[in-house]
Amino acid sequence: MIDVLIDITLLAFLAITSIAILRMTNLFATVMLYGIFSLLSAGLFVVMDAPDVAFTEAAVGAGISTVLMLATLALVKRPQRPFYEEAPRTHRAWLPLVVVVVTGSALIYGTWDIPGFGAADAPAQTHVARYYIDNAMPETGVPNVVTAVLASYRGFDTLGEVTVIFTAAVAVLLLIGGRRSVKADKSKTQEKQDEA
Amino acid sequence: MLTAATLAILVTMALALVRALAGPSTYDRIAAVNMFGTKTVLLIAVLAFLSGRTDLLDIALVYALINFIGVIAALKLVTHGNFHSADSAVNDTDKEVTE
């Protein structure tokens, strides 16, 4: 009973936050609301018995993403005015609204065929899930089935993902990292010296 | 008892959400997000005892840590206007000293 109440309340908060993010033109406030959105969805994941997903959502969604978006905001802010000022509203968008409503209706229509949450006859439960539940512990020795699938059965897949992320991080650091900020500092100090 | 605590936390979350949406100044919003994070930690802790799954308490701890880091990052951005990490403040003070 209380679970249902928490579900409904958190979902209502989620909807309110999403609409507020859409309507807000203040970028700083939007990032703050993203943080709230992330905390809310992580709370929902906890209520739906997915603590590992909630862990990831908390670390990535609420933690790293907020810091990264704030860092982006600090880099792209306009020099003249503060970055947290309201931007003027420029246009009305009826066509995008119609497209979104039609697409959303199609997607909601599609969800009618999805089996219920945690249903025993769902395809996800009937094929390989039984095998993993029966054999994960004796085959891999990992007590958590999700961890066993990610780190052992799909170990090479995870290794590939990690390689991709590492390569992307190295490329980004090579392109925009390190040396540029040193140069900027140098030019600033040179300007100061010139002025002096 | 836990039900009453849950209801109280949900009401507080609603109030914090209102402040985050309405808050005229930047600091109102930062304080609202910080408070919302705290309420999420409390909600998860209460949920852990409601459902008897005490391993959820680990997640509550992670949230508390991450909430702290996020608020520090936001405040640093607002105060300094940039993120050149800790050494920017050090450099600034150095420059002031040398100048």
XYZ file of C-alpha atoms in Angstrom:
295
model
C 0.000 0.000 0.000
C 2.673 2.477 1.043
C 4.791 1.251 -1.880
C 2.067 2.240 -4.327
C 1.780 5.652 -2.673
C 5.541 6.184 -2.932
C 5.487 5.065 -6.567
C 2.704 7.465 -7.482
C 4.233 10.383 -5.593
C 7.705 9.875 -7.070
C 6.230 9.531 -10.574
C 4.240 12.730 -10.076
C 7.400 14.533 -8.927
C 9.181 13.120 -11.989
C 6.499 14.469 -14.317
C 6.507 17.888 -12.628
C 10.301 18.059 -12.865
C 10.297 17.065 -16.552
C 7.721 19.716 -17.461
C 9.639 22.313 -15.461
C 12.876 21.376 -17.267
C 11.104 21.780 -20.606
C 9.706 25.181 -19.720
C 12.831 26.552 -18.087
C 15.298 28.720 -20.000
C 17.698 29.233 -17.129
C 20.482 26.738 -17.884
C 21.860 26.590 -14.367
C 18.421 25.831 -12.918
C 17.946 23.192 -15.619
C 21.118 21.409 -14.511
C 19.938 21.560 -10.900
C 16.592 20.072 -11.937
C 18.430 17.339 -13.853
C 19.999 16.432 -10.528
C 16.580 16.219 -8.900
C 15.283 14.161 -11.843
C 18.156 11.752 -11.466
C 17.631 11.388 -7.716
C 13.913 10.763 -8.294
C 14.469 8.072 -10.915
C 17.089 6.442 -8.710
C 14.563 6.385 -5.883
C 12.057 4.761 -8.228
C 14.640 2.130 -9.165
C 15.112 1.366 -5.472
C 11.355 1.010 -5.007
C 11.252 -1.356 -7.997
C 13.927 -3.621 -6.411
C 16.752 -2.714 -8.784
C 19.422 -1.464 -6.363
C 22.290 -2.020 -8.826
C 20.629 0.199 -11.440
C 19.914 2.746 -8.728
C 23.584 2.641 -7.768
C 24.606 3.436 -11.346
C 21.969 6.121 -11.692
C 23.131 7.795 -8.496
C 26.817 7.703 -9.414
C 26.473 8.649 -13.084
C 23.210 10.550 -13.271
C 23.275 12.592 -10.104
C 27.026 12.782 -9.589
C 29.170 12.807 -12.719
C 26.584 14.191 -15.143
C 25.818 17.188 -12.945
C 29.501 18.001 -12.589
C 30.117 17.539 -16.331
C 27.141 19.696 -17.318
C 28.211 22.418 -14.901
C 31.725 22.253 -16.355
C 30.269 22.604 -19.866
C 28.216 25.542 -18.656
C 31.358 27.163 -17.277
C 33.145 26.691 -20.626
C 30.394 27.924 -22.957
C 29.008 30.777 -20.914
C 28.847 34.121 -22.595
C 31.411 36.563 -21.282
C 29.090 39.559 -21.107
C 26.276 38.327 -18.918
C 26.124 35.678 -16.176
C 25.329 32.202 -17.439
C 22.365 31.787 -15.091
C 20.366 34.624 -16.574
C 17.048 33.949 -18.275
C 17.206 33.776 -22.063
C 14.356 35.336 -24.074
C 11.683 33.017 -25.417
C 11.771 33.225 -29.191
C 9.178 30.954 -30.797
C 6.089 28.807 -30.352
C 6.409 25.217 -31.453
C 3.089 23.641 -32.416
C 4.400 21.251 -35.064
C 6.968 19.647 -32.736
C 4.220 19.318 -30.105
C 1.992 17.467 -32.574
C 4.870 15.197 -33.636
C 5.726 14.431 -30.025
C 2.100 13.707 -29.111
C 1.647 11.370 -32.105
C 4.926 9.557 -31.434
C 4.149 9.281 -27.739
C 0.700 7.858 -28.461
C 2.268 5.263 -30.772
C 4.781 4.317 -28.097
C 2.090 4.065 -25.399
C 0.027 1.921 -27.801
C 3.114 -0.264 -28.149
C 3.359 -0.744 -24.388
C -0.041 -2.497 -24.320
C 1.613 -5.674 -25.581
C 4.404 -5.590 -23.004
C 3.939 -8.202 -20.267
C 3.321 -6.892 -16.764
C 6.122 -5.829 -14.421
C 7.778 -8.958 -13.109
C 5.334 -11.286 -14.937
C 6.467 -14.905 -14.850
C 5.546 -15.570 -18.489
C 7.509 -12.607 -19.871
C 10.024 -13.618 -22.580
C 12.854 -12.273 -20.457
C 12.029 -14.774 -17.710
C 11.345 -17.839 -19.849
C 14.467 -18.372 -21.998
C 17.938 -17.704 -20.597
C 17.011 -16.304 -17.193
C 16.331 -19.789 -15.809
C 19.730 -20.979 -17.066
C 21.547 -18.059 -15.447
C 19.707 -18.457 -12.143
C 20.487 -22.186 -12.033
C 24.076 -22.118 -13.250
C 25.546 -18.701 -12.469
C 26.761 -19.619 -8.991
C 28.336 -23.023 -9.791
C 29.835 -21.859 -13.103
C 31.240 -18.468 -12.131
C 31.282 -18.419 -8.332
C 29.728 -14.927 -8.284
C 26.774 -14.672 -5.887
C 25.046 -11.794 -7.739
C 23.491 -13.007 -10.991
C 23.613 -9.577 -12.664
C 27.298 -9.228 -11.865
C 27.923 -12.771 -13.087
C 26.258 -12.004 -16.436
C 28.031 -8.675 -16.895
C 31.490 -9.619 -15.718
C 31.693 -13.306 -16.599
C 29.249 -14.458 -19.296
C 29.542 -11.177 -21.178
C 33.056 -10.411 -20.022
C 34.426 -9.705 -23.507
C 31.438 -7.493 -24.262
C 32.105 -5.434 -21.139
C 35.803 -5.304 -21.970
C 34.908 -3.905 -25.405
C 32.660 -1.260 -23.862
C 35.377 -0.236 -21.440
C 37.853 -0.009 -24.326
C 35.483 2.221 -26.290
C 34.962 4.540 -23.321
C 38.694 4.653 -22.594
C 39.480 5.481 -26.232
C 36.853 8.225 -26.256
C 38.229 9.713 -23.049
C 41.799 9.652 -24.398
C 40.687 11.274 -27.657
C 38.755 14.013 -25.874
C 41.689 14.690 -23.548
C 44.077 14.872 -26.516
C 41.758 17.241 -28.376
C 40.696 19.688 -25.672
C 42.519 18.761 -22.500
C 45.643 19.855 -20.692
C 47.758 22.059 -22.912
C 45.030 24.518 -23.879
C 44.323 25.696 -20.352
C 48.072 26.175 -19.801
C 48.206 28.349 -22.933
C 45.182 30.343 -21.802
C 46.805 30.942 -18.428
C 50.033 31.958 -20.162
C 48.267 34.432 -22.431
C 46.426 35.869 -19.428
C 49.636 36.375 -17.504
C 51.301 37.824 -20.599
C 48.439 40.260 -20.996
C 48.826 41.262 -17.389
C 52.525 41.740 -17.893
C 51.856 43.802 -21.020
C 49.421 45.965 -19.127
C 51.917 46.393 -16.355
C 5.434 4.717 12.350
C 7.535 4.139 9.256
C 4.510 5.016 7.172
C 4.190 8.354 8.926
C 7.910 8.972 8.388
C 7.529 8.152 4.688
C 4.622 10.536 4.329
C 6.531 13.295 6.091
C 9.544 12.768 3.836
C 7.359 12.862 0.728
C 5.758 16.126 1.853
C 9.196 17.612 2.507
C 10.327 16.470 -0.948
C 7.345 18.264 -2.452
C 8.250 21.466 -0.609
C 11.883 21.229 -1.727
C 10.714 20.633 -5.302
C 8.556 23.753 -5.126
C 11.549 25.762 -3.945
C 13.723 24.337 -6.743
C 11.100 25.296 -9.342
C 10.208 28.697 -7.963
C 13.441 29.728 -6.270
C 14.334 33.135 -7.635
C 18.019 33.029 -6.785
C 20.638 30.473 -7.707
C 21.385 29.638 -4.101
C 17.734 28.790 -3.445
C 17.958 26.158 -6.159
C 21.246 24.741 -4.935
C 19.877 24.495 -1.402
C 16.704 22.875 -2.745
C 18.671 20.251 -4.696
C 20.844 19.547 -1.678
C 17.757 19.130 0.489
C 16.109 16.933 -2.123
C 19.158 14.697 -2.137
C 19.058 14.445 1.640
C 15.377 13.534 1.521
C 16.138 10.854 -1.079
C 18.740 9.379 1.252
C 16.208 9.348 4.098
C 13.482 7.895 1.875
C 15.742 5.045 0.781
C 16.731 4.380 4.375
C 13.071 4.219 5.445
C 12.299 2.013 2.434
C 15.085 -0.328 3.476
C 13.373 -0.868 6.830
C 9.889 -1.013 5.288
C 10.894 -3.801 2.911
C 13.430 -5.415 5.249
C 16.269 -5.110 2.724
C 19.063 -3.547 4.710
C 21.467 -3.675 1.734
C 19.663 -0.598 0.443
C 21.440 1.357 3.161
C 24.641 1.161 1.077
C 22.858 3.027 -1.693
C 21.720 5.661 0.774
C 25.370 6.157 1.759
C 26.426 6.511 -1.894
C 23.706 9.112 -2.422
C 24.881 11.101 0.554
C 28.451 11.186 -0.787
C 27.391 12.057 -4.351
C 25.003 14.746 -3.179
C 27.872 16.383 -1.330
C 30.145 16.325 -4.388
C 27.442 17.756 -6.644
C 26.673 20.635 -4.306
C 30.367 21.444 -3.912
C 30.763 21.476 -7.708
C 27.755 23.745 -8.199
C 28.890 26.185 -5.516
C 32.417 26.248 -6.924
C 31.068 27.072 -10.355
C 28.877 29.866 -9.017
C 31.649 31.360 -6.920
C 34.619 31.065 -9.286
C 32.822 30.993 -12.631
C 35.051 28.152 -13.792
C 36.206 24.677 -12.918
C 39.965 24.803 -13.211
C 39.848 22.501 -10.194
C 41.720 23.255 -7.014
C 44.814 24.775 -8.610
C 42.898 27.750 -10.035
C 42.152 29.092 -6.585
C 45.772 28.456 -5.591
C 47.004 30.240 -8.719
C 44.689 33.163 -8.073
C 46.019 33.608 -4.565
C 49.572 33.229 -5.880
C 48.954 35.938 -8.448
C 47.491 38.203 -5.845
C 50.514 37.629 -3.653
C 52.985 38.264 -6.479
C 51.113 41.298 -7.682
